[in-house]
Amino acid sequence: MQKYKRVLVKLSGEALAGKTCSSFNNDVVNNIAKQLIELTKSGIQVCVVIGGGNFWRGRTSGDMDRTSADHIGMLATVMNAIYVSDTCKRLGAEAVVQTPFSVGTMTELFSKTTALKHLNDNKILFFAGGTGHPFFSTDTGAALRGCEVEVDILLFAKNIDGVYDSDPKLNPSAVKYERISAKEFLVGNLKAIDSSCATLCMDNDLSIIVFDLGIENGIVRVANGEALGTTIYNLGGPRR
């Protein structure tokens, strides 16, 4: 079992709320932060992307202009990144938030050069604001940043334990994949991640592991090479 050297952890915004009705569940956020810190202490470089669904779901915003709705979603991801990065700092780690657009003095503008410097300095690096453009999800934003800073693997922590051939909530006979190629994922029109994310990863030989955030110490275990969830692989396999 071989651990990865540089990972990008993708979290849904809803995950931060846990089972509560509030935007954040402090116990959940603290648990996530402690796992991220444990990774850095073991020598793994850590990037993080967080969705904004605990604040805003742009695709369900009714008749609102899609571009404006996506702009609100980008700002929601910034709020989440600032909150979780502050939790990491409170627990003793160094953390930085980078965005593709200026947010005053609250975040840094994204730069590959400075991003790599932060990672080499063992800081937890949060990428917020998605790609900076509407019509792209945070899944795709995670894939883009993962390709840019050359992570070994994308770790998608979700509220489901992997990729299935159909929705297990609707189909009790749904079959879970342990491994599936990005091409098979796209041809099967599966929904665990966005198709644009899967395509970008396929084109750039970057693999994804989809796993259940609710598994005890799951982020640490997956980053250290334990076989959990589903691997969406590409021809060259995970980067090392």
Short mmCIF file of C-alpha atoms in Angstrom, two decimals:
data_model
loop_
_atom_site.label_atom_id
_atom_site.label_comp_id
_atom_site.label_asym_id
_atom_site.label_seq_id
_atom_site.Cartn_x
_atom_site.Cartn_y
_atom_site.Cartn_z
CA MET A 1 0.00 0.00 0.00
CA GLN A 2 1.73 3.14 -1.26
CA LYS A 3 0.58 6.60 -0.26
CA TYR A 4 0.37 9.51 -2.69
CA LYS A 5 2.73 12.46 -2.52
CA ARG A 6 0.38 15.26 -3.59
CA VAL A 7 -3.41 15.02 -3.52
CA LEU A 8 -6.42 17.23 -4.15
CA VAL A 9 -9.39 16.57 -1.87
CA LYS A 10 -12.77 17.61 -3.28
CA LEU A 11 -15.54 18.09 -0.71
CA SER A 12 -19.17 18.96 -1.30
CA GLY A 13 -20.49 22.02 0.48
CA GLU A 14 -23.33 19.91 1.87
CA ALA A 15 -20.74 17.70 3.57
CA LEU A 16 -19.78 20.62 5.83
CA ALA A 17 -23.33 20.78 7.17
CA GLY A 18 -23.41 17.11 8.14
CA LYS A 19 -26.94 16.08 9.13
CA THR A 20 -27.83 19.50 10.52
CA CYS A 21 -29.90 22.19 8.84
CA SER A 22 -27.22 24.85 9.33
CA SER A 23 -24.48 25.85 6.89
CA PHE A 24 -21.75 24.28 9.02
CA ASN A 25 -21.47 21.44 11.50
CA ASN A 26 -18.44 22.26 13.63
CA ASP A 27 -17.79 18.62 14.53
CA VAL A 28 -17.74 17.64 10.84
CA VAL A 29 -15.50 20.57 9.87
CA ASN A 30 -13.11 19.89 12.74
CA ASN A 31 -12.89 16.23 11.74
CA ILE A 32 -12.11 17.14 8.13
CA ALA A 33 -9.48 19.69 9.19
CA LYS A 34 -7.79 17.19 11.51
CA GLN A 35 -7.54 14.66 8.68
CA LEU A 36 -6.05 17.25 6.33
CA ILE A 37 -3.51 18.21 8.98
CA GLU A 38 -2.64 14.56 9.59
CA LEU A 39 -1.84 14.20 5.90
CA THR A 40 0.54 17.15 5.89
CA LYS A 41 2.26 15.83 9.02
CA SER A 42 2.87 12.53 7.22
CA GLY A 43 4.52 14.33 4.31
CA ILE A 44 1.60 14.41 1.85
CA GLN A 45 1.00 17.73 0.09
CA VAL A 46 -2.68 18.70 0.27
CA CYS A 47 -4.92 20.83 -1.94
CA VAL A 48 -8.63 21.23 -1.23
CA VAL A 49 -11.67 22.29 -3.27
CA ILE A 50 -15.05 22.72 -1.58
CA GLY A 51 -18.41 23.14 -3.28
CA GLY A 52 -20.93 25.75 -2.20
CA GLY A 53 -24.10 23.67 -1.92
CA ASN A 54 -24.59 24.35 1.79
CA PHE A 55 -25.23 27.98 0.85
CA TRP A 56 -26.40 27.98 -2.76
CA ARG A 57 -27.52 25.61 -5.50
CA GLY A 58 -27.36 27.64 -8.70
CA ARG A 59 -29.04 25.01 -10.85
CA THR A 60 -32.17 25.14 -8.70
CA SER A 61 -32.40 28.93 -8.57
CA GLY A 62 -35.55 29.08 -10.69
CA ASP A 63 -35.68 31.68 -13.44
CA MET A 64 -32.53 33.47 -12.33
CA ASP A 65 -29.90 34.14 -15.00
CA ARG A 66 -27.51 31.16 -14.98
CA THR A 67 -24.39 33.33 -15.10
CA SER A 68 -25.51 35.37 -12.08
CA ALA A 69 -26.51 32.21 -10.22
CA ASP A 70 -23.08 30.69 -10.86
CA HIS A 71 -21.40 33.88 -9.64
CA ILE A 72 -23.21 33.49 -6.32
CA GLY A 73 -22.09 29.85 -6.19
CA MET A 74 -18.46 30.89 -6.69
CA LEU A 75 -18.70 33.25 -3.72
CA ALA A 76 -20.26 30.47 -1.63
CA THR A 77 -17.18 28.31 -2.27
CA VAL A 78 -14.96 31.18 -1.11
CA MET A 79 -16.88 31.41 2.17
CA ASN A 80 -16.49 27.67 2.72
CA ALA A 81 -12.76 27.72 1.95
CA ILE A 82 -12.15 30.62 4.33
CA TYR A 83 -14.08 28.85 7.08
CA VAL A 84 -12.34 25.48 6.75
CA SER A 85 -8.91 27.08 6.27
CA ASP A 86 -9.45 29.09 9.44
CA THR A 87 -10.33 25.86 11.26
CA CYS A 88 -7.05 24.35 10.04
CA LYS A 89 -5.17 27.41 11.32
CA ARG A 90 -6.93 27.21 14.68
CA LEU A 91 -5.77 23.61 14.97
CA GLY A 92 -2.17 24.61 14.32
CA ALA A 93 -1.67 24.21 10.58
CA GLU A 94 -0.73 26.77 7.95
CA ALA A 95 -3.38 27.25 5.26
CA VAL A 96 -3.86 29.51 2.24
CA VAL A 97 -6.91 30.25 0.07
CA GLN A 98 -6.36 31.04 -3.61
CA THR A 99 -9.05 32.25 -6.01
CA PRO A 100 -9.09 32.93 -9.77
CA PHE A 101 -10.41 36.46 -9.13
CA SER A 102 -9.58 39.15 -6.59
CA VAL A 103 -11.44 39.01 -3.26
CA GLY A 104 -9.81 42.00 -1.63
CA THR A 105 -7.19 40.93 0.88
CA MET A 106 -9.14 37.84 1.97
CA THR A 107 -7.56 35.47 -0.58
CA GLU A 108 -4.60 35.25 -2.94
CA LEU A 109 -4.93 35.26 -6.71
CA PHE A 110 -4.22 31.79 -8.10
CA SER A 111 -0.73 31.28 -9.47
CA LYS A 112 0.83 27.91 -10.18
CA THR A 113 4.21 29.20 -9.03
CA THR A 114 2.98 30.40 -5.63
CA ALA A 115 0.67 27.40 -5.27
CA LEU A 116 3.60 25.00 -5.64
CA LYS A 117 5.64 27.07 -3.19
CA HIS A 118 2.87 26.83 -0.59
CA LEU A 119 2.64 23.06 -1.09
CA ASN A 120 6.40 22.64 -0.80
CA ASP A 121 6.22 24.69 2.41
CA ASN A 122 3.73 22.11 3.74
CA LYS A 123 0.75 24.49 3.79
CA ILE A 124 -2.78 23.25 3.15
CA LEU A 125 -3.87 24.98 -0.05
CA PHE A 126 -7.54 25.75 -0.71
CA PHE A 127 -8.67 26.53 -4.26
CA ALA A 128 -11.94 28.49 -4.12
CA GLY A 129 -14.07 30.25 -6.71
CA GLY A 130 -14.17 27.32 -9.13
CA THR A 131 -12.67 28.05 -12.53
CA GLY A 132 -13.70 31.70 -12.23
CA HIS A 133 -16.25 31.26 -15.00
CA PRO A 134 -19.94 30.27 -15.06
CA PHE A 135 -21.21 26.97 -16.47
CA PHE A 136 -18.37 25.00 -14.84
CA SER A 137 -18.88 23.03 -11.63
CA THR A 138 -16.49 22.76 -8.70
CA ASP A 139 -15.84 19.18 -9.89
CA THR A 140 -14.36 20.64 -13.06
CA GLY A 141 -12.59 23.33 -11.06
CA ALA A 142 -10.97 20.61 -8.96
CA ALA A 143 -9.85 18.75 -12.09
CA LEU A 144 -8.44 21.95 -13.60
CA ARG A 145 -6.43 22.89 -10.51
CA GLY A 146 -5.35 19.28 -10.02
CA CYS A 147 -3.94 19.21 -13.55
CA GLU A 148 -2.26 22.59 -13.11
CA VAL A 149 -0.41 21.76 -9.89
CA GLU A 150 0.21 18.17 -11.02
CA VAL A 151 -1.39 16.22 -8.18
CA ASP A 152 -1.06 12.44 -8.13
CA ILE A 153 -4.78 11.81 -7.64
CA LEU A 154 -8.13 13.53 -7.09
CA LEU A 155 -9.98 12.36 -3.97
CA PHE A 156 -13.71 13.05 -4.20
CA ALA A 157 -15.27 12.67 -0.75
CA LYS A 158 -19.03 12.31 -1.14
CA ASN A 159 -22.14 11.09 0.68
CA ILE A 160 -22.00 7.81 -1.28
CA ASP A 161 -19.36 5.09 -1.12
CA GLY A 162 -18.45 4.97 -4.80
CA VAL A 163 -19.71 4.87 -8.37
CA TYR A 164 -22.70 2.66 -9.23
CA ASP A 165 -24.22 1.59 -12.55
CA SER A 166 -27.47 3.25 -11.45
CA ASP A 167 -28.77 5.24 -8.50
CA PRO A 168 -28.64 2.88 -5.48
CA LYS A 169 -31.35 4.95 -3.78
CA LEU A 170 -33.74 4.12 -6.59
CA ASN A 171 -32.40 0.70 -7.58
CA PRO A 172 -31.63 -1.75 -4.74
CA SER A 173 -29.84 -3.97 -7.28
CA ALA A 174 -27.42 -1.23 -8.37
CA VAL A 175 -23.86 -2.53 -8.81
CA LYS A 176 -20.88 -0.66 -7.40
CA TYR A 177 -17.70 -0.44 -9.46
CA GLU A 178 -14.32 -0.91 -7.78
CA ARG A 179 -12.59 0.44 -10.89
CA ILE A 180 -13.96 1.99 -14.06
CA SER A 181 -12.19 3.87 -16.85
CA ALA A 182 -13.09 7.49 -17.50
CA LYS A 183 -14.18 6.49 -21.00
CA GLU A 184 -16.54 3.81 -19.65
CA PHE A 185 -17.82 6.32 -17.10
CA LEU A 186 -18.67 8.81 -19.86
CA VAL A 187 -20.18 6.24 -22.21
CA GLY A 188 -22.36 4.92 -19.39
CA ASN A 189 -23.57 8.46 -18.65
CA LEU A 190 -22.89 7.92 -14.96
CA LYS A 191 -23.52 10.79 -12.58
CA ALA A 192 -21.06 10.57 -9.68
CA ILE A 193 -19.01 13.43 -11.13
CA ASP A 194 -19.57 15.94 -13.93
CA SER A 195 -18.83 14.78 -17.46
CA SER A 196 -16.62 17.82 -18.10
CA CYS A 197 -14.54 16.85 -15.07
CA ALA A 198 -14.20 13.25 -16.27
CA THR A 199 -13.25 14.41 -19.78
CA LEU A 200 -10.59 16.80 -18.51
CA CYS A 201 -9.10 14.07 -16.33
CA MET A 202 -9.17 11.57 -19.19
CA ASP A 203 -7.42 14.01 -21.52
CA ASN A 204 -4.73 14.71 -18.93
CA ASP A 205 -4.19 11.22 -17.50
CA LEU A 206 -5.42 12.09 -14.02
CA SER A 207 -7.39 9.53 -12.01
CA ILE A 208 -10.12 10.04 -9.42
CA ILE A 209 -11.13 8.07 -6.34
CA VAL A 210 -14.77 8.53 -5.26
CA PHE A 211 -15.37 7.48 -1.64
CA ASP A 212 -17.65 8.03 1.34
CA LEU A 213 -16.68 10.98 3.53
CA GLY A 214 -18.51 9.27 6.39
CA ILE A 215 -15.96 6.46 6.60
CA GLU A 216 -13.86 6.88 9.74
CA ASN A 217 -10.60 8.65 8.85
CA GLY A 218 -11.51 8.08 5.19
CA ILE A 219 -9.53 10.97 3.70
CA VAL A 220 -6.34 9.83 5.43
CA ARG A 221 -6.88 6.20 4.53
CA VAL A 222 -7.51 6.86 0.83
CA ALA A 223 -4.58 9.29 0.56
CA ASN A 224 -2.35 6.60 2.05
CA GLY A 225 -3.36 4.13 -0.64
CA GLU A 226 -6.09 2.09 1.03
CA ALA A 227 -8.54 0.69 -1.53
CA LEU A 228 -11.81 2.42 -0.67
CA GLY A 229 -14.61 3.57 -2.95
CA THR A 230 -14.29 3.54 -6.73
CA THR A 231 -11.28 4.49 -8.85
CA ILE A 232 -12.05 6.24 -12.13
CA TYR A 233 -8.82 5.54 -13.94
CA ASN A 234 -7.15 6.59 -17.17
CA LEU A 235 -4.71 4.82 -19.46
CA GLY A 236 -1.65 5.77 -17.45
CA GLY A 237 -3.32 5.20 -14.08
CA PRO A 238 -2.90 7.57 -11.11
CA ARG A 239 0.03 9.98 -11.31
CA ARG A 240 2.87 9.23 -8.96
#
